[in-house]
GROMACS .gro file of C-alpha atoms in nm:
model
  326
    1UNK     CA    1   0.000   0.000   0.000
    2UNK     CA    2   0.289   0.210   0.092
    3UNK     CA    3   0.435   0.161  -0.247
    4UNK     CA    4   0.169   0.213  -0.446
    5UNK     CA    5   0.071   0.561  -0.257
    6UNK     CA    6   0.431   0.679  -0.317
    7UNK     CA    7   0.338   0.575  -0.679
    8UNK     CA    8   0.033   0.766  -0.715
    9UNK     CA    9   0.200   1.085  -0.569
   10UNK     CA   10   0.497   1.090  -0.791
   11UNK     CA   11   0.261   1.037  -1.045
   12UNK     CA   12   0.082   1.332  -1.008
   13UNK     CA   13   0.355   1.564  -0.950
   14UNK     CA   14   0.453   1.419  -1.317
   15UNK     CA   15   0.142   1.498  -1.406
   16UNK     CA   16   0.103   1.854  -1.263
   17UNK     CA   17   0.501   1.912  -1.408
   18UNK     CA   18   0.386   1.852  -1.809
   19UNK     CA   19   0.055   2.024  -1.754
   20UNK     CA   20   0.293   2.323  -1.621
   21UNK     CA   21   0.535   2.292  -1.891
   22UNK     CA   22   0.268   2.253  -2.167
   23UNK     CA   23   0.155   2.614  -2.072
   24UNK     CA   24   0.484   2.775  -2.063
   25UNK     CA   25   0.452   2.911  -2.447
   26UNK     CA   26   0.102   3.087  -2.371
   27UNK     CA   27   0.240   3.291  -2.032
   28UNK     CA   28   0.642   3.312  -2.218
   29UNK     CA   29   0.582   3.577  -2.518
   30UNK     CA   30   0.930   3.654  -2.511
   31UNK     CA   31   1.131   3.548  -2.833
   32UNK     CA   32   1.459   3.496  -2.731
   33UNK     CA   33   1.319   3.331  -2.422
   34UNK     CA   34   1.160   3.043  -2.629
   35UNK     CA   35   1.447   2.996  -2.843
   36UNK     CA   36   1.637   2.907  -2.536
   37UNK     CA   37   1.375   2.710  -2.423
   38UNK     CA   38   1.367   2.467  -2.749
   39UNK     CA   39   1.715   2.450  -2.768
   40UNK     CA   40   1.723   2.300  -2.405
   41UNK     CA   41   1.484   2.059  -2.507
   42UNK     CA   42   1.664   1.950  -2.870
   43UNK     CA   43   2.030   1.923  -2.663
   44UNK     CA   44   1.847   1.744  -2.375
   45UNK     CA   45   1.794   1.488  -2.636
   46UNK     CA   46   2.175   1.484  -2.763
   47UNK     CA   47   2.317   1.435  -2.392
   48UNK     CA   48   2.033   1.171  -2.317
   49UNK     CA   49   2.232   0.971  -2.598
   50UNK     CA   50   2.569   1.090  -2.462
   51UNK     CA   51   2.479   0.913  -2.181
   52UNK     CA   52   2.347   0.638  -2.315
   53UNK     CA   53   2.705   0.583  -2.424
   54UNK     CA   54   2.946   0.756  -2.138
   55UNK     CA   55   2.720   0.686  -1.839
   56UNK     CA   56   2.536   0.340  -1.909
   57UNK     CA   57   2.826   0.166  -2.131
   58UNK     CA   58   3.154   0.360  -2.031
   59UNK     CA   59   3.239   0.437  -2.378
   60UNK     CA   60   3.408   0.813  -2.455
   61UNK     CA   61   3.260   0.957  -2.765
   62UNK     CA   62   3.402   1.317  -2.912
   63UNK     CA   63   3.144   1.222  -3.246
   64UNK     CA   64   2.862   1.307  -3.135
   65UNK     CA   65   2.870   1.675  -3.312
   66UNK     CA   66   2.925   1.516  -3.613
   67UNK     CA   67   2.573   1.244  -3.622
   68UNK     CA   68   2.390   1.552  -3.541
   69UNK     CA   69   2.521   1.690  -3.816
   70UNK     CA   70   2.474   1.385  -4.029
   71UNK     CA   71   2.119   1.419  -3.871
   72UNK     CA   72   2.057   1.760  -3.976
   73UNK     CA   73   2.197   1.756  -4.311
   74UNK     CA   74   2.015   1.406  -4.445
   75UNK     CA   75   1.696   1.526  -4.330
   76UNK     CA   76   1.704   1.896  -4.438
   77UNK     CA   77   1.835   1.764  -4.817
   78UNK     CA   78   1.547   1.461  -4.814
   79UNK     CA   79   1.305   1.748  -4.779
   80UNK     CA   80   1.412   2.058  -4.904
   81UNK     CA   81   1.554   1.901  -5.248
   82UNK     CA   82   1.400   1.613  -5.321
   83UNK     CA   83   1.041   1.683  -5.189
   84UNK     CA   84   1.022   1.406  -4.908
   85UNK     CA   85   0.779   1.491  -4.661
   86UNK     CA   86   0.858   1.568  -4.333
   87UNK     CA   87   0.823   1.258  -4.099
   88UNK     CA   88   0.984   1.027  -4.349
   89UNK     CA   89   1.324   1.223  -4.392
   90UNK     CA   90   1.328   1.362  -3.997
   91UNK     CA   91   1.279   0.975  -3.905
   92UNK     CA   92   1.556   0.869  -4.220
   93UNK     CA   93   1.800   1.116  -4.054
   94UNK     CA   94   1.820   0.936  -3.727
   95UNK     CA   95   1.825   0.601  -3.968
   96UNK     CA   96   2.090   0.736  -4.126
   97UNK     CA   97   2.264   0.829  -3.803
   98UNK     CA   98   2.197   0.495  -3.696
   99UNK     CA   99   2.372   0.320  -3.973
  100UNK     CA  100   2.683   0.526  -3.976
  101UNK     CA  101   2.705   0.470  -3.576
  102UNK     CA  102   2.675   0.103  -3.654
  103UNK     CA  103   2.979   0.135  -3.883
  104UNK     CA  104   3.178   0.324  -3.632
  105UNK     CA  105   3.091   0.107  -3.419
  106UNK     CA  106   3.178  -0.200  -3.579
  107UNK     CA  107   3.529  -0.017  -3.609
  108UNK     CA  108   3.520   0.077  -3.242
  109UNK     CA  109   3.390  -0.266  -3.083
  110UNK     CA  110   3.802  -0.422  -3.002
  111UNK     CA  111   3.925  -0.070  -2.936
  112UNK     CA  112   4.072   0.035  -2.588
  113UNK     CA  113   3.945   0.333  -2.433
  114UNK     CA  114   4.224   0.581  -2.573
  115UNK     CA  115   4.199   0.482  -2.907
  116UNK     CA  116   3.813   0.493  -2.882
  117UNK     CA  117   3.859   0.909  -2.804
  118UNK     CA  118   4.130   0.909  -3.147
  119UNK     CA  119   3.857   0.734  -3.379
  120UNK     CA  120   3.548   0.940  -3.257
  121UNK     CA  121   3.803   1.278  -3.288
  122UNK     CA  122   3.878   1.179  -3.636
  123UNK     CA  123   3.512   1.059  -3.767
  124UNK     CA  124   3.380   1.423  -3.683
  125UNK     CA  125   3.702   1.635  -3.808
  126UNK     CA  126   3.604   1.348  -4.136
  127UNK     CA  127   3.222   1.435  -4.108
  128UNK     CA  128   3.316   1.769  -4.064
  129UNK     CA  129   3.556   1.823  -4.362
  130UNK     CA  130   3.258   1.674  -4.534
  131UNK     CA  131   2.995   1.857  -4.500
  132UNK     CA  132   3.175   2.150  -4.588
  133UNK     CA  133   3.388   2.027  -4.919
  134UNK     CA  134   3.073   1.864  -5.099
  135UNK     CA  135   2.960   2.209  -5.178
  136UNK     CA  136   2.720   2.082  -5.472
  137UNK     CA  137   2.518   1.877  -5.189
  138UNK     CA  138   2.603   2.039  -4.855
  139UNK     CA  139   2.633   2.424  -4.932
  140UNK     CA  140   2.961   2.403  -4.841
  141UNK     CA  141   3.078   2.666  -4.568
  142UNK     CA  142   2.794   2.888  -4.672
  143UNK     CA  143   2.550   2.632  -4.504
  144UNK     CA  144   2.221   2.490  -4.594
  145UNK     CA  145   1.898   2.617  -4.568
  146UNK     CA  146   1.628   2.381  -4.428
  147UNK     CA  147   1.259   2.402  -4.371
  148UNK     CA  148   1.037   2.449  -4.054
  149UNK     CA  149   0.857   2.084  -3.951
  150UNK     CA  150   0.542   1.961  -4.161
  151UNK     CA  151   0.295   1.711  -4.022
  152UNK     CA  152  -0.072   1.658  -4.191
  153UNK     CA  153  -0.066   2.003  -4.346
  154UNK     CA  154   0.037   2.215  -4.049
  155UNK     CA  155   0.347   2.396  -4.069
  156UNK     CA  156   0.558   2.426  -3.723
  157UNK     CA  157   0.616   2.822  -3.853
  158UNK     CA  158   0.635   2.966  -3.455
  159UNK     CA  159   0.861   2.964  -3.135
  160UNK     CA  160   0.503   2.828  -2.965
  161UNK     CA  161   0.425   2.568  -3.231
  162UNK     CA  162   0.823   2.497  -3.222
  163UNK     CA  163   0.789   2.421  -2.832
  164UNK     CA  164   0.543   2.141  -2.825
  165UNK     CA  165   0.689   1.966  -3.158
  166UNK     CA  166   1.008   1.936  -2.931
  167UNK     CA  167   0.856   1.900  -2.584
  168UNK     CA  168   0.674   1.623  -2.765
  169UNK     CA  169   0.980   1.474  -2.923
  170UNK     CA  170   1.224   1.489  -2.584
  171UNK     CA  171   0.935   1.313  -2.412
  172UNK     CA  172   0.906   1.025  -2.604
  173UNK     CA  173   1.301   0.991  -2.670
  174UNK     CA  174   1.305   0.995  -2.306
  175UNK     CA  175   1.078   0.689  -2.252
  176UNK     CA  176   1.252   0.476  -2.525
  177UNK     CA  177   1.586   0.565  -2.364
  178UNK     CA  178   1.439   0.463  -2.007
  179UNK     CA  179   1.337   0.178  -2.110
  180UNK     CA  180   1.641   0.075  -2.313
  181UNK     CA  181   1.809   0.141  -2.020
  182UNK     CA  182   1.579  -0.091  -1.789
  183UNK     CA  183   1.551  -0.352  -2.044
  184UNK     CA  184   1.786  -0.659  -2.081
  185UNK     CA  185   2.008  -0.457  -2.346
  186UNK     CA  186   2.051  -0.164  -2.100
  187UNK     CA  187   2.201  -0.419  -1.830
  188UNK     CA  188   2.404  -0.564  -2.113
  189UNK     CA  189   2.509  -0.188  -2.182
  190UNK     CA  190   2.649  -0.129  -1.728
  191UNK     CA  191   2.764  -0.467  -1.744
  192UNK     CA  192   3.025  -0.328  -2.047
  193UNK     CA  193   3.114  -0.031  -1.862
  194UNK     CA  194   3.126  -0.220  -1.506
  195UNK     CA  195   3.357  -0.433  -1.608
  196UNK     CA  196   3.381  -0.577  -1.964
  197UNK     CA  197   3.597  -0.867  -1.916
  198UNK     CA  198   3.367  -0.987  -1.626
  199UNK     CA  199   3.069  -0.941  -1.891
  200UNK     CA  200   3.229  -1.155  -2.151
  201UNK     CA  201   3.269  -1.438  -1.894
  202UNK     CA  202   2.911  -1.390  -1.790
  203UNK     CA  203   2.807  -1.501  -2.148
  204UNK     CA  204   2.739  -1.108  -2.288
  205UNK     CA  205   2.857  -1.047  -2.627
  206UNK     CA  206   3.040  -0.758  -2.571
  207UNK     CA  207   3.141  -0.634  -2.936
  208UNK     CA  208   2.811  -0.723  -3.043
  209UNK     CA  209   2.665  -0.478  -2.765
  210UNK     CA  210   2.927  -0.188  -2.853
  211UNK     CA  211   2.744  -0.173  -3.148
  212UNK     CA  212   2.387  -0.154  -3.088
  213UNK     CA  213   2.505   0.099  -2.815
  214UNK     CA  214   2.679   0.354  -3.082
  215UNK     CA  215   2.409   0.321  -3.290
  216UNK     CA  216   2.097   0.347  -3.133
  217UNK     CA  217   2.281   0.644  -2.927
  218UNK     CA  218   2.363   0.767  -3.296
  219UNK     CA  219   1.967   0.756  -3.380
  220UNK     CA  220   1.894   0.943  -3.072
  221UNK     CA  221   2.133   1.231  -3.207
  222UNK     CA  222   2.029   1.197  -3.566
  223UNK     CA  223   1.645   1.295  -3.425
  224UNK     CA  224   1.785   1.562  -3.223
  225UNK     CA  225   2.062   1.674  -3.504
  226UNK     CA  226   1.738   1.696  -3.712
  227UNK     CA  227   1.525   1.888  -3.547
  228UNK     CA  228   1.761   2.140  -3.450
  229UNK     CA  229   1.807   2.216  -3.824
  230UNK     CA  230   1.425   2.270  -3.901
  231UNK     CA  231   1.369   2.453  -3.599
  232UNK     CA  232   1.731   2.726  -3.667
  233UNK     CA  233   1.609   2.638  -4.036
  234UNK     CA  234   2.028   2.628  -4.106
  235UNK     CA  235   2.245   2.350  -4.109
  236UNK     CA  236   2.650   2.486  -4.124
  237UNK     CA  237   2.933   2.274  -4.112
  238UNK     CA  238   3.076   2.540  -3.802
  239UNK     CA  239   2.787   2.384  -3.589
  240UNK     CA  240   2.989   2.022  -3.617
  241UNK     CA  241   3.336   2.118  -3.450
  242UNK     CA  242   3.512   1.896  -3.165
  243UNK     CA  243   3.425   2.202  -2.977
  244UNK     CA  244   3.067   2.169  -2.998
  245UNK     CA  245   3.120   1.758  -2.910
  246UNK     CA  246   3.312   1.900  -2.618
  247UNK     CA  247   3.001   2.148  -2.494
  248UNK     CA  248   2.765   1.862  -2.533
  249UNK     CA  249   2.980   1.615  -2.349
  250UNK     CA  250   2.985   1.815  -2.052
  251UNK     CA  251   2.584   1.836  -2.010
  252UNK     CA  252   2.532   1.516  -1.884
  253UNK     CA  253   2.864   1.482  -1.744
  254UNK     CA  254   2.775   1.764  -1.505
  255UNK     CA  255   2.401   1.633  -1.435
  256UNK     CA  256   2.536   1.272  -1.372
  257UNK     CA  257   2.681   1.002  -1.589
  258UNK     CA  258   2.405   0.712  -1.575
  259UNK     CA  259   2.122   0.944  -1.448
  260UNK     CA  260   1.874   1.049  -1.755
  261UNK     CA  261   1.743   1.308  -1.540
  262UNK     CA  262   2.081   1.465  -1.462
  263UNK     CA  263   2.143   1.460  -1.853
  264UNK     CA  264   1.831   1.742  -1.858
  265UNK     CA  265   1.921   1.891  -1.559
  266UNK     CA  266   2.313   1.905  -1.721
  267UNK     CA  267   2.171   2.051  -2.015
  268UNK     CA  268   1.963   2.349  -1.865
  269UNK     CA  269   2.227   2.453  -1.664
  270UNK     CA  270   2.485   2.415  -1.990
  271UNK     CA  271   2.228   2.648  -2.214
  272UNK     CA  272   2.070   2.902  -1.985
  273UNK     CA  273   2.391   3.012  -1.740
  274UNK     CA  274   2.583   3.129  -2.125
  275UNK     CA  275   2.297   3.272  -2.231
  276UNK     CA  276   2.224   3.459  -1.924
  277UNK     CA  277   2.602   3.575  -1.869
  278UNK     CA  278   2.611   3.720  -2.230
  279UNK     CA  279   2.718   4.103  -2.076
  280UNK     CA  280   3.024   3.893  -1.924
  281UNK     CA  281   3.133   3.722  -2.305
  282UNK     CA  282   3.516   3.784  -2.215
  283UNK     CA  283   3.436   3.602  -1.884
  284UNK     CA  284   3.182   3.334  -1.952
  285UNK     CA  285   3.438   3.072  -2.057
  286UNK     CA  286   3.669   3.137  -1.746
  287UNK     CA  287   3.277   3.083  -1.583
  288UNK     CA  288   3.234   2.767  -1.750
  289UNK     CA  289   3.580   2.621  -1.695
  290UNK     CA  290   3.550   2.708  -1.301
  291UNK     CA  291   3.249   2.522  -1.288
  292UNK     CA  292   3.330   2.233  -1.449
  293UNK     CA  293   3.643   2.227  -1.221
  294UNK     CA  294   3.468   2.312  -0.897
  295UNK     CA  295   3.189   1.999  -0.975
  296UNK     CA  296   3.484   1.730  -1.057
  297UNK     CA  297   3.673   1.857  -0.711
  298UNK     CA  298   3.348   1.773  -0.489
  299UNK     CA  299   3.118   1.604  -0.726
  300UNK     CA  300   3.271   1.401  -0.964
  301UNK     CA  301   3.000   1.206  -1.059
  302UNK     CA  302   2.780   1.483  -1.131
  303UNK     CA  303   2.458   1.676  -0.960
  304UNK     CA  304   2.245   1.361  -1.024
  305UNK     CA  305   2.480   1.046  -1.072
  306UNK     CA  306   2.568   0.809  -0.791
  307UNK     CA  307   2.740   1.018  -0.469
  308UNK     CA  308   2.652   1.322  -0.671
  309UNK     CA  309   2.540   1.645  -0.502
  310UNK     CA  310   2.162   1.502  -0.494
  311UNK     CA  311   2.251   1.209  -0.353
  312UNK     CA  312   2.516   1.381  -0.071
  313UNK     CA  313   2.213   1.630   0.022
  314UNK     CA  314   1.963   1.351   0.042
  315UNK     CA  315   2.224   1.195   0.321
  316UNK     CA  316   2.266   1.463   0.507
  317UNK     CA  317   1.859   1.514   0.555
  318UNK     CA  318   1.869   1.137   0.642
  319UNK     CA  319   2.148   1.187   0.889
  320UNK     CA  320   1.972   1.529   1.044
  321UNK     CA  321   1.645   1.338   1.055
  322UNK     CA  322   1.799   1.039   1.266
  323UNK     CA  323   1.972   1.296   1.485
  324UNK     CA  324   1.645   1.461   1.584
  325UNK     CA  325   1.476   1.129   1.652
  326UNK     CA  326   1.796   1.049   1.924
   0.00000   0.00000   0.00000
């Protein structure tokens, strides 16, 4: 009884969170505030597969720029060139995503650790060089201009209609990557980054997983790659840099490696503290750095991973509580 009522109440603070959410574009008529808004919700995505990778398997990806690139470019060509609608070339750009991951995988799955960083570095400096040499497909370094979102006639033309296409999207990608993560793959997937040569003796396959890990991670950023082009309506090859796989490494890396809801918290944090110390620009790197710095020094395992912040405060209450009792 206990369990379910605990059940019923987290349930409806779910319930009274989306219901909260859902009405943020008809109170927010700021602009600029909504385009910060959807871009949390699009890189949410990204570091939900980023941990997918880092946090449940214990593989270090710099790539990840680069499939959201891949993403982004397959499904902005499908539709703006060769008339596909929407769904089918937003959907074939995480495919397509998928199937290169598969392939990087399959050239990842004997690789040690620190030649797993040098491969991922040099598929996105590849995908990179890419993107912005095949002028005749890609635009080149002048970039590529995409279309807003199309489903049964309506056109996604506004920051409002924007935020529920992704608020829609990040909630569903967020389900399938829970339950991934609960299912008999995601155990597969912490058994790898536990300890791989236990896993192997244990009967799990453990190339064979490496592979399904890059690439349904590589889906994940595909979708998000993808709708981050038709919402910006501009794909350029500058968005793909080992920087910009750096930035988006750090999101869930700072919310908690292995904790999905860390990933979003990660990712907030990661988006709206730049955006909100834009007078500071000379600073707001030195902010970054600090922070990042400051967290590995007395969390290392993030705000919401295990023995992160969340889980040191929760202690403490515990420890106060049984204090008071005494």
């Amino acid at each position: 009884m206990k369990m379910d009522s605990i059940l019923k109440r987290k349930n409806s603070v779910l319930l009274v969170f989306l219901i909260v959410v859902c009405t943020i574009p008809l109170f927010v008529k700021n602009t600029y505030a909504l385009k910060v808004i959807n871009n949390v919700m699009i890189y949410s995505i990204i570091a939900l597969s980023i941990n997918l990778i880092v946090g449940f398997s214990g593989q270090l990806d710099f790539g990840r720029s680069a499939f959201a690139g891949i993403g982004g470019y397959f499904s902005a060509i499908m539709m703006s060139r060769l008339g596909v609608p929407f769904i089918i070339s937003f959907i074939g750009g995480g495919l397509f995503a998928c199937l290169l991951g598969l392939l990087l995988g399959m050239l990842c799955r004997y690789s040690s650790f620190d030649y797993l960083t040098l491969i991922t570095i040099g598929f996105s400096e590849i995908v990179r060089l890419i993107l912005q040499n095949w002028i005749k497909v890609t635009g080149g370094a002048f970039g590529f201009v995409a279309e807003r979102p199309k489903l049964f006639g309506y056109t996604f033309a506004t920051h409002q209609s924007m935020f529920y296409f992704n608020f829609v999207l990040l909630i569903l990608c967020y389900i399938v990557i829970r339950r991934i993560t609960r299912s008999k793959m995601g155990r597969a997937f912490m058994a790898l980054r536990d300890d791989p040569i236990a896993a192997a003796y244990a009967g799990i396959d453990v190339a064979k997983y490496k592979m399904i890990n890059f690439a349904v991670a590589s889906f994940f950023t595909g979708i998000a790659g993808a709708a981050l082009v038709h919402y910006t309506m501009f794909a350029s090859p500058t968005n793909y840099t080992i920087d910009e796989s750096l930035i988006m490494l750090q999101m869930p890396i700072l919310g908690g490696l292995g904790s999905l809801p860390g990933s979003i918290v990660g990712t907030v944090i990661l988006t709206v503290l730049p955006e909100i110390s834009r007078s500071f620009y000379n600073f707001r790197l030195l902010f970054m750095g600090a922070l990042m710095v400051i967290l590995m020094l007395f969390a290392p395992n993030g705000l919401f991973g295990v023995n992160g912040i969340r889980d040191q405060i929760m202690a403490y209450v515990k420890l106060r509580k049984g204090e008071k009792k005494e």
